[in-house]
mmCIF file of N, CA and C in Angstrom:
data_model
loop_
_atom_site.group_PDB
_atom_site.id
_atom_site.type_symbol
_atom_site.label_atom_id
_atom_site.label_comp_id
_atom_site.label_asym_id
_atom_site.label_seq_id
_atom_site.Cartn_x
_atom_site.Cartn_y
_atom_site.Cartn_z
ATOM 1 N N ARG A 1 34.579 -6.747 -56.892
ATOM 2 C CA ARG A 1 33.947 -5.750 -55.891
ATOM 3 C C ARG A 1 34.832 -4.630 -55.967
ATOM 4 N N TYR A 2 34.141 -3.353 -55.754
ATOM 5 C CA TYR A 2 34.754 -2.195 -55.905
ATOM 6 C C TYR A 2 34.300 -1.380 -54.731
ATOM 7 N N ALA A 3 35.275 -0.358 -54.188
ATOM 8 C CA ALA A 3 35.035 0.643 -53.425
ATOM 9 C C ALA A 3 35.076 1.994 -53.867
ATOM 10 N N THR A 4 34.260 2.949 -53.465
ATOM 11 C CA THR A 4 34.193 4.211 -54.230
ATOM 12 C C THR A 4 34.207 5.209 -53.128
ATOM 13 N N ASN A 5 34.781 6.478 -53.520
ATOM 14 C CA ASN A 5 34.895 7.698 -52.577
ATOM 15 C C ASN A 5 35.280 8.824 -53.332
ATOM 16 N N ARG A 6 34.740 10.071 -52.927
ATOM 17 C CA ARG A 6 34.758 11.417 -53.803
ATOM 18 C C ARG A 6 35.948 12.133 -52.998
ATOM 19 N N TRP A 7 36.759 12.683 -53.887
ATOM 20 C CA TRP A 7 37.885 13.582 -53.563
ATOM 21 C C TRP A 7 37.551 15.072 -54.075
ATOM 22 N N PHE A 8 37.747 15.989 -53.262
ATOM 23 C CA PHE A 8 37.714 17.380 -53.777
ATOM 24 C C PHE A 8 38.861 18.251 -53.900
ATOM 25 N N SER A 9 39.005 19.028 -54.741
ATOM 26 C CA SER A 9 40.313 19.771 -54.892
ATOM 27 C C SER A 9 39.797 21.286 -54.903
ATOM 28 N N THR A 10 40.524 22.289 -54.363
ATOM 29 C CA THR A 10 40.192 23.765 -54.327
ATOM 30 C C THR A 10 40.735 24.354 -55.595
ATOM 31 N N VAL A 11 41.684 23.288 -56.290
ATOM 32 C CA VAL A 11 42.122 23.828 -57.457
ATOM 33 C C VAL A 11 41.693 23.360 -58.538
ATOM 34 N N THR A 12 41.184 24.155 -59.568
ATOM 35 C CA THR A 12 40.338 23.646 -60.837
ATOM 36 C C THR A 12 41.325 23.056 -61.846
ATOM 37 N N LEU A 13 41.268 21.834 -62.330
ATOM 38 C CA LEU A 13 42.104 21.348 -63.236
ATOM 39 C C LEU A 13 41.821 21.906 -64.730
ATOM 40 N N TYR A 14 42.708 21.966 -65.839
ATOM 41 C CA TYR A 14 42.557 22.494 -66.955
ATOM 42 C C TYR A 14 41.273 22.022 -67.602
ATOM 43 N N GLU A 15 40.685 21.009 -67.472
ATOM 44 C CA GLU A 15 39.491 20.381 -67.840
ATOM 45 C C GLU A 15 38.281 20.903 -67.263
ATOM 46 N N GLY A 16 38.481 21.618 -66.149
ATOM 47 C CA GLY A 16 37.463 22.140 -65.429
ATOM 48 C C GLY A 16 36.977 21.434 -64.198
ATOM 49 N N TYR A 17 37.648 20.298 -63.828
ATOM 50 C CA TYR A 17 37.211 19.341 -62.770
ATOM 51 C C TYR A 17 37.900 19.851 -61.430
ATOM 52 N N ASN A 18 36.921 19.945 -60.624
ATOM 53 C CA ASN A 18 37.160 20.240 -59.200
ATOM 54 C C ASN A 18 36.908 18.864 -58.173
ATOM 55 N N TYR A 19 36.311 17.972 -58.774
ATOM 56 C CA TYR A 19 36.116 16.575 -57.982
ATOM 57 C C TYR A 19 36.602 15.396 -58.552
ATOM 58 N N SER A 20 36.775 14.497 -58.003
ATOM 59 C CA SER A 20 37.314 13.348 -58.425
ATOM 60 C C SER A 20 36.724 11.941 -57.909
ATOM 61 N N GLN A 21 36.084 11.165 -58.629
ATOM 62 C CA GLN A 21 35.310 10.090 -57.999
ATOM 63 C C GLN A 21 36.615 8.796 -58.152
ATOM 64 N N ILE A 22 36.748 8.151 -57.088
ATOM 65 C CA ILE A 22 37.854 7.171 -57.097
ATOM 66 C C ILE A 22 37.225 5.855 -56.947
ATOM 67 N N LEU A 23 37.335 4.877 -57.832
ATOM 68 C CA LEU A 23 36.861 3.398 -57.667
ATOM 69 C C LEU A 23 37.903 2.546 -57.537
ATOM 70 N N TYR A 24 38.012 1.968 -56.528
ATOM 71 C CA TYR A 24 39.139 0.961 -56.096
ATOM 72 C C TYR A 24 38.648 -0.474 -56.081
ATOM 73 N N GLY A 25 39.293 -1.294 -57.245
ATOM 74 C CA GLY A 25 38.936 -2.921 -57.175
ATOM 75 C C GLY A 25 39.742 -3.342 -56.098
ATOM 76 N N ILE A 26 38.842 -3.892 -55.050
ATOM 77 C CA ILE A 26 39.361 -4.264 -53.724
ATOM 78 C C ILE A 26 40.245 -5.622 -53.941
ATOM 79 N N ASN A 27 39.801 -6.582 -54.844
ATOM 80 C CA ASN A 27 40.655 -7.894 -55.067
ATOM 81 C C ASN A 27 41.653 -7.707 -56.200
ATOM 82 N N LEU A 28 41.594 -6.608 -56.965
ATOM 83 C CA LEU A 28 42.563 -6.398 -57.964
ATOM 84 C C LEU A 28 43.551 -5.304 -57.743
ATOM 85 N N CYS A 29 43.471 -4.669 -56.560
ATOM 86 C CA CYS A 29 44.331 -3.535 -56.115
ATOM 87 C C CYS A 29 44.628 -2.380 -57.266
ATOM 88 N N TYR A 30 43.285 -2.205 -57.888
ATOM 89 C CA TYR A 30 43.437 -1.264 -59.055
ATOM 90 C C TYR A 30 42.557 -0.149 -58.938
ATOM 91 N N ILE A 31 43.072 1.151 -59.303
ATOM 92 C CA ILE A 31 42.253 2.470 -58.918
ATOM 93 C C ILE A 31 41.773 2.952 -60.463
ATOM 94 N N SER A 32 40.408 3.426 -60.617
ATOM 95 C CA SER A 32 40.013 4.318 -61.506
ATOM 96 C C SER A 32 39.745 5.555 -60.964
ATOM 97 N N ASN A 33 40.061 6.592 -61.763
ATOM 98 C CA ASN A 33 39.849 7.788 -61.146
ATOM 99 C C ASN A 33 39.202 8.450 -62.439
ATOM 100 N N PHE A 34 38.011 9.166 -61.992
ATOM 101 C CA PHE A 34 37.102 10.056 -62.939
ATOM 102 C C PHE A 34 36.821 11.406 -62.480
ATOM 103 N N GLY A 35 37.307 12.481 -63.361
ATOM 104 C CA GLY A 35 37.121 13.758 -62.906
ATOM 105 C C GLY A 35 35.729 14.367 -63.268
ATOM 106 N N MET A 36 35.348 14.971 -62.343
ATOM 107 C CA MET A 36 33.982 15.666 -62.418
ATOM 108 C C MET A 36 34.001 17.269 -62.266
ATOM 109 N N LYS A 37 33.126 17.919 -62.663
ATOM 110 C CA LYS A 37 33.032 19.411 -62.536
ATOM 111 C C LYS A 37 32.162 19.581 -61.496
ATOM 112 N N THR A 38 31.175 18.821 -61.213
ATOM 113 C CA THR A 38 30.148 19.034 -59.944
ATOM 114 C C THR A 38 29.852 17.671 -59.448
ATOM 115 N N GLU A 39 29.550 17.706 -58.309
ATOM 116 C CA GLU A 39 29.166 16.398 -57.482
ATOM 117 C C GLU A 39 27.867 15.796 -58.300
ATOM 118 N N SER A 40 27.192 16.584 -58.887
ATOM 119 C CA SER A 40 25.902 16.018 -59.488
ATOM 120 C C SER A 40 26.343 15.230 -60.806
ATOM 121 N N ASP A 41 27.636 15.173 -61.223
ATOM 122 C CA ASP A 41 28.153 14.299 -62.191
ATOM 123 C C ASP A 41 28.258 12.959 -62.031
ATOM 124 N N ARG A 42 28.077 12.514 -60.478
ATOM 125 C CA ARG A 42 28.489 11.126 -60.346
ATOM 126 C C ARG A 42 27.713 10.090 -60.956
ATOM 127 N N PRO A 43 26.344 10.418 -61.066
ATOM 128 C CA PRO A 43 25.602 9.147 -61.944
ATOM 129 C C PRO A 43 26.231 8.844 -63.199
ATOM 130 N N GLU A 44 26.526 10.037 -64.035
ATOM 131 C CA GLU A 44 27.115 9.841 -65.349
ATOM 132 C C GLU A 44 28.516 9.269 -65.284
ATOM 133 N N MET A 45 29.307 9.709 -64.162
ATOM 134 C CA MET A 45 30.598 8.999 -63.993
ATOM 135 C C MET A 45 30.494 7.588 -63.895
ATOM 136 N N LEU A 46 29.433 7.030 -63.158
ATOM 137 C CA LEU A 46 29.121 5.742 -62.917
ATOM 138 C C LEU A 46 28.968 4.928 -64.203
ATOM 139 N N LEU A 47 28.168 5.437 -65.058
ATOM 140 C CA LEU A 47 27.953 5.052 -66.411
ATOM 141 C C LEU A 47 29.446 4.880 -67.162
ATOM 142 N N ALA A 48 30.097 5.919 -66.925
ATOM 143 C CA ALA A 48 31.383 5.931 -67.931
ATOM 144 C C ALA A 48 32.169 4.945 -67.402
ATOM 145 N N PHE A 49 32.129 4.495 -65.881
ATOM 146 C CA PHE A 49 33.049 3.386 -65.258
ATOM 147 C C PHE A 49 32.582 2.254 -65.884
ATOM 148 N N PHE A 50 31.387 2.080 -65.939
ATOM 149 C CA PHE A 50 30.644 0.740 -66.463
ATOM 150 C C PHE A 50 31.187 0.840 -67.934
ATOM 151 N N ARG A 51 31.195 1.513 -68.665
ATOM 152 C CA ARG A 51 31.492 1.487 -70.210
ATOM 153 C C ARG A 51 33.040 1.091 -70.264
ATOM 154 N N GLN A 52 33.827 1.864 -69.351
ATOM 155 C CA GLN A 52 35.364 1.697 -69.475
ATOM 156 C C GLN A 52 35.920 0.437 -68.892
ATOM 157 N N GLU A 53 35.442 0.121 -67.646
ATOM 158 C CA GLU A 53 35.960 -1.026 -66.863
ATOM 159 C C GLU A 53 35.200 -2.289 -66.787
ATOM 160 N N GLY A 54 33.856 -2.167 -67.163
ATOM 161 C CA GLY A 54 32.929 -3.279 -67.055
ATOM 162 C C GLY A 54 31.855 -3.062 -65.739
ATOM 163 N N VAL A 55 31.031 -3.768 -65.712
ATOM 164 C CA VAL A 55 30.127 -3.712 -64.641
ATOM 165 C C VAL A 55 30.574 -4.569 -63.496
ATOM 166 N N PRO A 56 30.674 -3.951 -62.062
ATOM 167 C CA PRO A 56 31.145 -4.737 -61.013
ATOM 168 C C PRO A 56 29.867 -5.520 -60.383
ATOM 169 N N LEU A 57 30.330 -6.493 -59.663
ATOM 170 C CA LEU A 57 29.230 -7.063 -58.947
ATOM 171 C C LEU A 57 28.693 -6.229 -57.611
ATOM 172 N N SER A 58 29.620 -5.503 -57.114
ATOM 173 C CA SER A 58 29.161 -4.667 -55.898
ATOM 174 C C SER A 58 29.998 -3.295 -55.927
ATOM 175 N N ILE A 59 29.513 -2.394 -55.276
ATOM 176 C CA ILE A 59 30.245 -1.050 -54.990
ATOM 177 C C ILE A 59 29.888 -0.919 -53.581
ATOM 178 N N LEU A 60 31.051 -0.691 -52.817
ATOM 179 C CA LEU A 60 30.969 -0.305 -51.338
ATOM 180 C C LEU A 60 31.116 1.348 -51.073
ATOM 181 N N ARG A 61 30.371 1.825 -50.622
ATOM 182 C CA ARG A 61 30.561 3.215 -50.425
ATOM 183 C C ARG A 61 30.065 3.747 -49.091
ATOM 184 N N ASP A 62 30.392 5.137 -48.739
ATOM 185 C CA ASP A 62 29.753 5.438 -47.582
ATOM 186 C C ASP A 62 28.083 6.057 -47.976
ATOM 187 N N ASN A 63 27.563 6.644 -46.881
ATOM 188 C CA ASN A 63 26.292 6.991 -46.971
ATOM 189 C C ASN A 63 25.896 8.400 -47.555
ATOM 190 N N SER A 64 26.912 8.931 -48.451
ATOM 191 C CA SER A 64 26.697 10.337 -48.879
ATOM 192 C C SER A 64 25.350 10.491 -49.671
ATOM 193 N N LYS A 65 24.683 11.635 -49.641
ATOM 194 C CA LYS A 65 23.332 11.858 -50.314
ATOM 195 C C LYS A 65 23.473 11.794 -51.597
ATOM 196 N N MET A 66 24.683 12.150 -52.280
ATOM 197 C CA MET A 66 24.892 12.231 -53.734
ATOM 198 C C MET A 66 24.830 10.793 -54.395
ATOM 199 N N GLN A 67 25.530 9.858 -53.746
ATOM 200 C CA GLN A 67 25.760 8.489 -54.177
ATOM 201 C C GLN A 67 24.247 7.852 -53.851
ATOM 202 N N ALA A 68 23.569 8.461 -52.881
ATOM 203 C CA ALA A 68 22.256 7.661 -52.497
ATOM 204 C C ALA A 68 21.117 8.245 -53.342
ATOM 205 N N GLY A 69 21.624 9.179 -54.362
ATOM 206 C CA GLY A 69 20.423 9.697 -55.237
ATOM 207 C C GLY A 69 19.816 8.845 -56.094
ATOM 208 N N LYS A 70 18.708 9.346 -56.825
ATOM 209 C CA LYS A 70 17.877 8.419 -57.382
ATOM 210 C C LYS A 70 18.545 7.785 -58.741
ATOM 211 N N LEU A 71 19.323 8.570 -59.412
ATOM 212 C CA LEU A 71 19.953 8.009 -60.461
ATOM 213 C C LEU A 71 20.958 7.002 -60.221
ATOM 214 N N TRP A 72 21.813 7.214 -59.140
ATOM 215 C CA TRP A 72 22.746 6.259 -58.839
ATOM 216 C C TRP A 72 22.055 4.890 -58.592
ATOM 217 N N THR A 73 21.124 5.032 -57.709
ATOM 218 C CA THR A 73 20.382 3.778 -57.214
ATOM 219 C C THR A 73 19.790 3.051 -58.485
ATOM 220 N N GLU A 74 19.234 3.974 -59.362
ATOM 221 C CA GLU A 74 18.605 3.315 -60.708
ATOM 222 C C GLU A 74 19.707 2.772 -61.436
ATOM 223 N N TYR A 75 20.604 3.275 -61.779
ATOM 224 C CA TYR A 75 21.621 2.644 -62.541
ATOM 225 C C TYR A 75 22.257 1.329 -61.810
ATOM 226 N N CYS A 76 22.489 1.224 -60.580
ATOM 227 C CA CYS A 76 22.901 0.128 -59.792
ATOM 228 C C CYS A 76 21.770 -1.064 -59.978
ATOM 229 N N ARG A 77 20.490 -0.692 -59.930
ATOM 230 C CA ARG A 77 19.533 -1.558 -59.912
ATOM 231 C C ARG A 77 19.367 -2.251 -61.522
ATOM 232 N N GLN A 78 19.553 -1.087 -62.422
ATOM 233 C CA GLN A 78 19.509 -1.558 -63.975
ATOM 234 C C GLN A 78 20.401 -2.429 -64.285
ATOM 235 N N TYR A 79 21.891 -2.497 -63.806
ATOM 236 C CA TYR A 79 23.003 -3.136 -64.151
ATOM 237 C C TYR A 79 23.103 -4.296 -63.086
ATOM 238 N N TRP A 80 22.310 -4.487 -62.191
ATOM 239 C CA TRP A 80 22.475 -5.557 -61.079
ATOM 240 C C TRP A 80 23.685 -5.502 -60.185
ATOM 241 N N VAL A 81 24.105 -4.220 -59.918
ATOM 242 C CA VAL A 81 25.344 -3.963 -59.155
ATOM 243 C C VAL A 81 24.682 -3.953 -57.761
ATOM 244 N N GLU A 82 25.365 -4.825 -56.918
ATOM 245 C CA GLU A 82 24.909 -4.755 -55.356
ATOM 246 C C GLU A 82 25.452 -3.541 -54.689
ATOM 247 N N ASP A 83 24.680 -2.723 -54.063
ATOM 248 C CA ASP A 83 25.060 -1.457 -53.432
ATOM 249 C C ASP A 83 25.331 -1.542 -52.150
ATOM 250 N N LYS A 84 26.605 -1.692 -51.608
ATOM 251 C CA LYS A 84 26.728 -1.757 -50.189
ATOM 252 C C LYS A 84 27.213 -0.624 -49.464
ATOM 253 N N PHE A 85 27.106 -0.603 -48.324
ATOM 254 C CA PHE A 85 27.454 0.633 -47.264
ATOM 255 C C PHE A 85 28.265 0.341 -46.237
ATOM 256 N N THR A 86 28.951 1.329 -45.797
ATOM 257 C CA THR A 86 29.773 1.319 -44.701
ATOM 258 C C THR A 86 29.037 1.777 -43.448
ATOM 259 N N LYS A 87 29.370 1.291 -42.296
ATOM 260 C CA LYS A 87 28.481 1.893 -41.208
ATOM 261 C C LYS A 87 28.595 3.346 -41.087
ATOM 262 N N PRO A 88 27.586 4.058 -40.689
ATOM 263 C CA PRO A 88 27.924 5.622 -40.444
ATOM 264 C C PRO A 88 29.095 5.641 -39.454
ATOM 265 N N HIS A 89 29.813 6.910 -39.847
ATOM 266 C CA HIS A 89 30.810 7.440 -38.975
ATOM 267 C C HIS A 89 31.835 6.249 -38.947
ATOM 268 N N HIS A 90 32.053 5.424 -39.834
ATOM 269 C CA HIS A 90 33.341 4.444 -39.864
ATOM 270 C C HIS A 90 33.931 4.500 -41.327
ATOM 271 N N PRO A 91 34.499 5.434 -41.772
ATOM 272 C CA PRO A 91 35.054 5.749 -42.868
ATOM 273 C C PRO A 91 36.283 4.492 -43.128
ATOM 274 N N HIS A 92 36.824 4.100 -42.089
ATOM 275 C CA HIS A 92 37.978 3.128 -42.181
ATOM 276 C C HIS A 92 37.373 1.613 -42.779
ATOM 277 N N GLN A 93 36.108 1.645 -42.859
ATOM 278 C CA GLN A 93 35.722 0.286 -43.471
ATOM 279 C C GLN A 93 35.719 0.444 -44.965
ATOM 280 N N ASN A 94 35.782 1.508 -45.695
ATOM 281 C CA ASN A 94 35.895 1.850 -46.946
ATOM 282 C C ASN A 94 37.454 1.741 -47.473
ATOM 283 N N PRO A 95 37.774 0.750 -48.052
ATOM 284 C CA PRO A 95 39.110 0.682 -48.777
ATOM 285 C C PRO A 95 39.533 1.875 -49.524
ATOM 286 N N ALA A 96 38.568 2.579 -50.319
ATOM 287 C CA ALA A 96 38.841 3.632 -51.103
ATOM 288 C C ALA A 96 39.362 4.698 -50.386
ATOM 289 N N GLU A 97 38.826 4.998 -49.162
ATOM 290 C CA GLU A 97 39.353 5.930 -48.021
ATOM 291 C C GLU A 97 40.760 5.747 -47.735
ATOM 292 N N SER A 98 41.332 4.692 -47.514
ATOM 293 C CA SER A 98 42.608 4.522 -47.246
ATOM 294 C C SER A 98 43.548 4.431 -48.492
ATOM 295 N N VAL A 99 43.022 4.442 -49.627
ATOM 296 C CA VAL A 99 43.802 4.480 -50.960
ATOM 297 C C VAL A 99 44.183 6.043 -51.085
ATOM 298 N N GLU A 100 43.232 6.777 -50.762
ATOM 299 C CA GLU A 100 43.547 8.308 -50.966
ATOM 300 C C GLU A 100 44.342 8.714 -49.954
ATOM 301 N N GLU A 101 44.693 8.358 -48.865
ATOM 302 C CA GLU A 101 45.595 8.528 -47.854
ATOM 303 C C GLU A 101 47.070 8.166 -48.176
ATOM 304 N N ASN A 102 47.178 7.223 -49.039
ATOM 305 C CA ASN A 102 48.561 6.670 -49.192
ATOM 306 C C ASN A 102 48.919 7.541 -50.662
#
């Protein structure tokens, strides 16, 4: 089981990244971090995560529009990943949110 959240930086990294997608292994206490140039890179980041770490049983996320996009949903269905959501306006339910704060 993994939880995910996006992080934005006002400073562009030397690779050109302004966004970071964090995937937190809930039972493993393990963090994977993927840099992105735009928010629309999330579906490709998801595939990179599958290649690098393996396909998780489930991903817990908030209800952001980008993660609810067609490609994200298609990839989760294609790889049999259960797509779980936090309740609206309850970010504390997402363990990836608290990892960012520490």
